[in-house]
CSV table of C-alpha atoms and ligand atoms in Angstrom, one decimal:
chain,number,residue,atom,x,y,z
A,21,UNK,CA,-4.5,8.7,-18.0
A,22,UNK,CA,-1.0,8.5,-16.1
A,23,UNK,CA,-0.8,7.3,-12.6
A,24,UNK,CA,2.6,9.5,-11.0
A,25,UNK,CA,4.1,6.8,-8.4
A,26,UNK,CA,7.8,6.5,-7.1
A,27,UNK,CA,9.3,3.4,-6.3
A,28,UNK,CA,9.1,2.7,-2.8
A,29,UNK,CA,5.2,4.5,-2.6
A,30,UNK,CA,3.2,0.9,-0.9
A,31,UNK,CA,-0.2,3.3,-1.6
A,32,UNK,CA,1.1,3.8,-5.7
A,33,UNK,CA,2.2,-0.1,-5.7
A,34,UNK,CA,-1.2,-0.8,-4.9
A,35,UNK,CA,-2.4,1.0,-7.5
A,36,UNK,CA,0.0,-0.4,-10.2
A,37,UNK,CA,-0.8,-3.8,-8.6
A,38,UNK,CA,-4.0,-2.9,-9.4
A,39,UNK,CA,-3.2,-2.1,-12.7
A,40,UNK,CA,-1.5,-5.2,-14.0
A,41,UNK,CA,-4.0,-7.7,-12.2
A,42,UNK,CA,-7.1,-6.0,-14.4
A,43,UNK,CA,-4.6,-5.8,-17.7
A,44,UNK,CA,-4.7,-2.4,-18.0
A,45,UNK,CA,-1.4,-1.2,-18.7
A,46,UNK,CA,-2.8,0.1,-22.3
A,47,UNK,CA,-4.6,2.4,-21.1
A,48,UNK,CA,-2.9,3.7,-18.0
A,49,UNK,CA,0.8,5.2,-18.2
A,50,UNK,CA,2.9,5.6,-15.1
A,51,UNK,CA,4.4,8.0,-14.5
A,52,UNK,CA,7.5,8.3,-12.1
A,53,UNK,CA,7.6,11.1,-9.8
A,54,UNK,CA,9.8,11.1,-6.7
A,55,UNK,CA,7.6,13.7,-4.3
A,56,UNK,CA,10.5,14.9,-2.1
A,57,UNK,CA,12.1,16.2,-5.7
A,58,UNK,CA,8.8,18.3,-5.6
A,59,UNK,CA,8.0,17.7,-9.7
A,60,UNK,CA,5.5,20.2,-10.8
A,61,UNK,CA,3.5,18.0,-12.9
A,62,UNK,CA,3.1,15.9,-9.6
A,63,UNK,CA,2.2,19.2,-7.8
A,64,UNK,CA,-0.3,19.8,-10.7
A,65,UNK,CA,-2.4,16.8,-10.5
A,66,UNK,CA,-2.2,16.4,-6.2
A,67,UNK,CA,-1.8,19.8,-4.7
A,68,UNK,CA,-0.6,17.8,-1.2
A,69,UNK,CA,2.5,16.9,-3.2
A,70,UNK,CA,2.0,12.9,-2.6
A,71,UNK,CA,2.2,10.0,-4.9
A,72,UNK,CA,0.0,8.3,-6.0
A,73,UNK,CA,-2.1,10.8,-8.0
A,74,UNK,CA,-3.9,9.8,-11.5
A,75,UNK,CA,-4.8,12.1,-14.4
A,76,UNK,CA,-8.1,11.8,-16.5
A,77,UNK,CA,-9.2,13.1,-19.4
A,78,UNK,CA,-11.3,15.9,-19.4
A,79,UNK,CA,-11.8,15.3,-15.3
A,80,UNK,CA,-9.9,16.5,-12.4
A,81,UNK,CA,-7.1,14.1,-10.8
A,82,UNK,CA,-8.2,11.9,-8.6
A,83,UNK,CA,-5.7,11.3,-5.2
A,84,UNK,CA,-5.8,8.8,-2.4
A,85,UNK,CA,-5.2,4.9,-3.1
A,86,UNK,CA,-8.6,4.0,-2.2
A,87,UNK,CA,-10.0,6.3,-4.5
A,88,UNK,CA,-7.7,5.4,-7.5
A,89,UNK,CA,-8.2,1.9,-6.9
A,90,UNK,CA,-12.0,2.1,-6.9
A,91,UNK,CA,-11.8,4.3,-9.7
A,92,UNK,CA,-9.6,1.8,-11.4
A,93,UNK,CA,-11.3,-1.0,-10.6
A,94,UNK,CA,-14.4,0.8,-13.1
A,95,UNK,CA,-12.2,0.5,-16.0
A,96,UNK,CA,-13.1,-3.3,-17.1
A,97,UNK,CA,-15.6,-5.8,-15.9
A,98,UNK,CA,-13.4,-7.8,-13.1
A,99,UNK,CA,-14.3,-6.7,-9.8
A,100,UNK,CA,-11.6,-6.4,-7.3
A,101,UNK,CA,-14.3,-4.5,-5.3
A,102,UNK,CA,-17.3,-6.2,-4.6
A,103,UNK,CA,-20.1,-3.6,-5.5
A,104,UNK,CA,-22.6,-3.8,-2.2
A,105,UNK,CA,-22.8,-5.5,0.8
A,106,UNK,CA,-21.2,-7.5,3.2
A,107,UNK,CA,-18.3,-8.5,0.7
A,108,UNK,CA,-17.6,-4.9,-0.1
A,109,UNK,CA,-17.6,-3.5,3.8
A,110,UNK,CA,-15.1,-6.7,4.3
A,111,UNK,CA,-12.7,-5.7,1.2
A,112,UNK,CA,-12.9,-1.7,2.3
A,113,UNK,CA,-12.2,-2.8,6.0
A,114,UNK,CA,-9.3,-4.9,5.1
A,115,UNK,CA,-7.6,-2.4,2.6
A,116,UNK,CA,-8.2,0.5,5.9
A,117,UNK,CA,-6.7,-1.7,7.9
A,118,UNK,CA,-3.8,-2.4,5.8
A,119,UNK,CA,-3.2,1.2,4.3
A,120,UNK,CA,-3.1,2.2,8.1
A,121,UNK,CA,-0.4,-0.6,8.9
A,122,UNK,CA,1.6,1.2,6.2
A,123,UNK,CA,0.7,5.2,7.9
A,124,UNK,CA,1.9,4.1,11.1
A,125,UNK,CA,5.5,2.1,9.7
A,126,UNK,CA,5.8,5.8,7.6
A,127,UNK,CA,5.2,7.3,10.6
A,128,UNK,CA,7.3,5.4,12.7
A,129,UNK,CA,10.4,5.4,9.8
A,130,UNK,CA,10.1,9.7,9.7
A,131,UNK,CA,10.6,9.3,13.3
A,132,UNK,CA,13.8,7.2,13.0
A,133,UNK,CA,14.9,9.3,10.2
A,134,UNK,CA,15.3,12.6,12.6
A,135,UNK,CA,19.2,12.9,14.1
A,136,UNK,CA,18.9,10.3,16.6
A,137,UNK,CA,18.7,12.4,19.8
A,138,UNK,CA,15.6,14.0,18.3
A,139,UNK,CA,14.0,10.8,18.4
A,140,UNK,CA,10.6,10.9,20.3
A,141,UNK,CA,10.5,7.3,21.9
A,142,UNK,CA,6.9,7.1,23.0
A,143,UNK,CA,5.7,7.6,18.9
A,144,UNK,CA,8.8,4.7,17.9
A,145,UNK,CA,7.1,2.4,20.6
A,146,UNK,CA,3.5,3.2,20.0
A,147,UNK,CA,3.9,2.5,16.5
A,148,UNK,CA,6.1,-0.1,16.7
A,149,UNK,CA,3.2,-2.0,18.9
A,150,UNK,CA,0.3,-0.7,16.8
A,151,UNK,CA,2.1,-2.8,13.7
A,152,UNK,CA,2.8,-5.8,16.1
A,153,UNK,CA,-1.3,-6.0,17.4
A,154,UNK,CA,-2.2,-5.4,13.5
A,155,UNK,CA,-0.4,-8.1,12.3
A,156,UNK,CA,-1.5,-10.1,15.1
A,157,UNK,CA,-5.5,-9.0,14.1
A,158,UNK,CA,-4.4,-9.6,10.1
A,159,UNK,CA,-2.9,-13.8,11.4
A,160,UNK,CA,-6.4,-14.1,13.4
A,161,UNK,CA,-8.8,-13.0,10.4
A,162,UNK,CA,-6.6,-14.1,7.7
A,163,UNK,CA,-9.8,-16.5,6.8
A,164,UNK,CA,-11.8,-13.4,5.4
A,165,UNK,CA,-8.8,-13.5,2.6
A,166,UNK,CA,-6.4,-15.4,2.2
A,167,UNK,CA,-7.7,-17.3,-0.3
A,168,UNK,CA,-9.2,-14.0,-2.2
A,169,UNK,CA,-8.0,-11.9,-5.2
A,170,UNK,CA,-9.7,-8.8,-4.6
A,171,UNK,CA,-8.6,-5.0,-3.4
A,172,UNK,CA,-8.7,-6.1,0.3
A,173,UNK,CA,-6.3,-9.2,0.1
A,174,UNK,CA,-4.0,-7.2,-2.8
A,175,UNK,CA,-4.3,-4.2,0.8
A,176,UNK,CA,-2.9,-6.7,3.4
A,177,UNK,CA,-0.2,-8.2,0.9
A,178,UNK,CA,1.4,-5.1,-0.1
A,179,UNK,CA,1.4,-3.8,3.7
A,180,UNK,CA,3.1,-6.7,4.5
A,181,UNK,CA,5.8,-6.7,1.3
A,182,UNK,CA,6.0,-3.0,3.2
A,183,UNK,CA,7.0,-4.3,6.7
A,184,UNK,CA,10.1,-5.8,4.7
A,185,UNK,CA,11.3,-2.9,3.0
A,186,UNK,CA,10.8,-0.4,6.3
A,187,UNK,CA,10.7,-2.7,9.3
A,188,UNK,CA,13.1,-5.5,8.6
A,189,UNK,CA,14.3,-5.6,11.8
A,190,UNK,CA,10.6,-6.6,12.9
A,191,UNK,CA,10.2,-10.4,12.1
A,192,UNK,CA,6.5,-10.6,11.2
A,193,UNK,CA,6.9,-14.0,10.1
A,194,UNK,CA,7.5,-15.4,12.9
A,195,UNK,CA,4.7,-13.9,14.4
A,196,UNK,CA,2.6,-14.9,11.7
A,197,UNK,CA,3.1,-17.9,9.6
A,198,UNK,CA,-0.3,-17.9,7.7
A,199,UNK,CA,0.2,-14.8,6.6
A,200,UNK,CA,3.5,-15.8,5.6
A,201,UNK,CA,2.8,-18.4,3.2
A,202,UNK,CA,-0.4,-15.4,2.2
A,203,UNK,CA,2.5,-13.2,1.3
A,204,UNK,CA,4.2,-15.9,-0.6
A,205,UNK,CA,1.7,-16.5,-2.8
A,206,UNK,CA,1.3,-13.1,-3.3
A,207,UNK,CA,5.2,-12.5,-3.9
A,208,UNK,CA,4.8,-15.2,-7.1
A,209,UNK,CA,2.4,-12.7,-9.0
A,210,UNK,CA,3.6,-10.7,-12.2
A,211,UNK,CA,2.0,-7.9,-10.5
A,212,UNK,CA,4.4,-7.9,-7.3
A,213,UNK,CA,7.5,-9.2,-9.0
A,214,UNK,CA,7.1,-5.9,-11.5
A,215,UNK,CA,6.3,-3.6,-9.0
A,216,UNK,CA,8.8,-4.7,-6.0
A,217,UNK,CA,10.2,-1.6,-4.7
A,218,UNK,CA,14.4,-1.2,-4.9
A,219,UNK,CA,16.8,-2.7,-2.5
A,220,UNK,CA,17.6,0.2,-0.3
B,11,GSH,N1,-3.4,8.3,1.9
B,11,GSH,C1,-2.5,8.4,0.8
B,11,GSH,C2,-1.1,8.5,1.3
B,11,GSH,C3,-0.1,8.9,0.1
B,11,GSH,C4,1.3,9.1,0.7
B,11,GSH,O1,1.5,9.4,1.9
B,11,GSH,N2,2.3,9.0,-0.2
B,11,GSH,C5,3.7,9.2,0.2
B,11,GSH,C6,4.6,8.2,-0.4
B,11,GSH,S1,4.5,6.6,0.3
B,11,GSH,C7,4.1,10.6,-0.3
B,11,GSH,O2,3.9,10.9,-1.4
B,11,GSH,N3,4.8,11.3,0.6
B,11,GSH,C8,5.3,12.6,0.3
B,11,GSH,C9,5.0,13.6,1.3
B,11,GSH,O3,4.4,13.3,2.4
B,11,GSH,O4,5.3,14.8,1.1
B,11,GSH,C10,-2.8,7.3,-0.2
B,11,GSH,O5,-3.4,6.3,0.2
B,11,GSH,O6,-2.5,7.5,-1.4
């Protein structure tokens, strides 16, 4: 199996996260593949040209972080996703909630990208509020997993280690110390400190 990721990609981090927290680097390969340089064998196993995307034997690609964790999370017998229930709505709801932090800080960053007088304001200020209420939500409910190694806590701490690289100007911390001292823990881990994205 190879799992294409670039760098910077949060969505393939989590997936290489992923990778290294269930000791499965032996049978996964990763692959780097920087989308914008359009590599065919990316555009082979995800037609939408995104990373991440991971091959299988004899079976199509699968695409999406939240289907190549679940799908990863199958390989062994440590759950990172609880299998029914309560605890596995809670884990799903917290990695939706932080894969979306990261769509609207992409979203927000393409819109700062453009020349600067192409800059459409209301999306830049929507988005740049949408993070703030999150992280806000993320401080209130950190309870539910802050204490927690599973897909949903692995979500909100890689969102966060995301703010940093795209948002720096936005202190989160200060708006959120628990979460801080979350993402601290989380910053100690083999699996973040190989997978931390380049200075820019
Ligand atoms: N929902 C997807 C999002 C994947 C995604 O947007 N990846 C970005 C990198 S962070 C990408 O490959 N962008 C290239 C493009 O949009 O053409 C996931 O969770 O895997």
């Amino acid at each position: 199996m190879k799992l294409y990721y670039s760098p910077t990609s949060p969505y393939a981090r989590k997936c290489r996260a992923l990778v290294i927290e269930k000791g499965l680097e032996n049978k996964i390969e990763m692959v780097e593949a920087i989308p914008f340089d359009n590599p065919e064998e990316l555009h082979g196993a995800n037609p939408l040209g995104k990373v991440p995307a991971l091959t299988r034997d004899g079976a199509p690609a699968l695409i999406d972080s939240p289907l190549i964790c679940e799908f990863i999370d199958t390989l062994n017998d440590e759950r990172w996703v609880p299998e029914s229930g309560g605890p596995r709505w809670a884990v799903l709801r917290q990695q939706a909630i932080a894969d979306g932090l990261i769509d609207i800080t992409i979203g927000r960053r393409i819109e700062l990208w453009r020349d600067e007088k192409l800059h459409y304001d209301f999306w830049i200020e929507r988005w740049g509020e949408a993070v703030k209420r999150t992280v806000a939500v993320l401080e209130h409910e950190r309870g539910q997993f802050e204490r927690s190694f599973d897909l949903g806590a692995l979500s909100v701490a890689i969102a966060l280690g995301y703010l940093d690289l795209r948002f720096a100007d936005y202190d989160w911390r200060a708006d959120a110390p628990g979460l801080a001292e979350f993402y601290a823990r989380w910053s100690q881990r083999e699996s973040f400190q190989r997978t931390e994205p380049p200075a820019q």
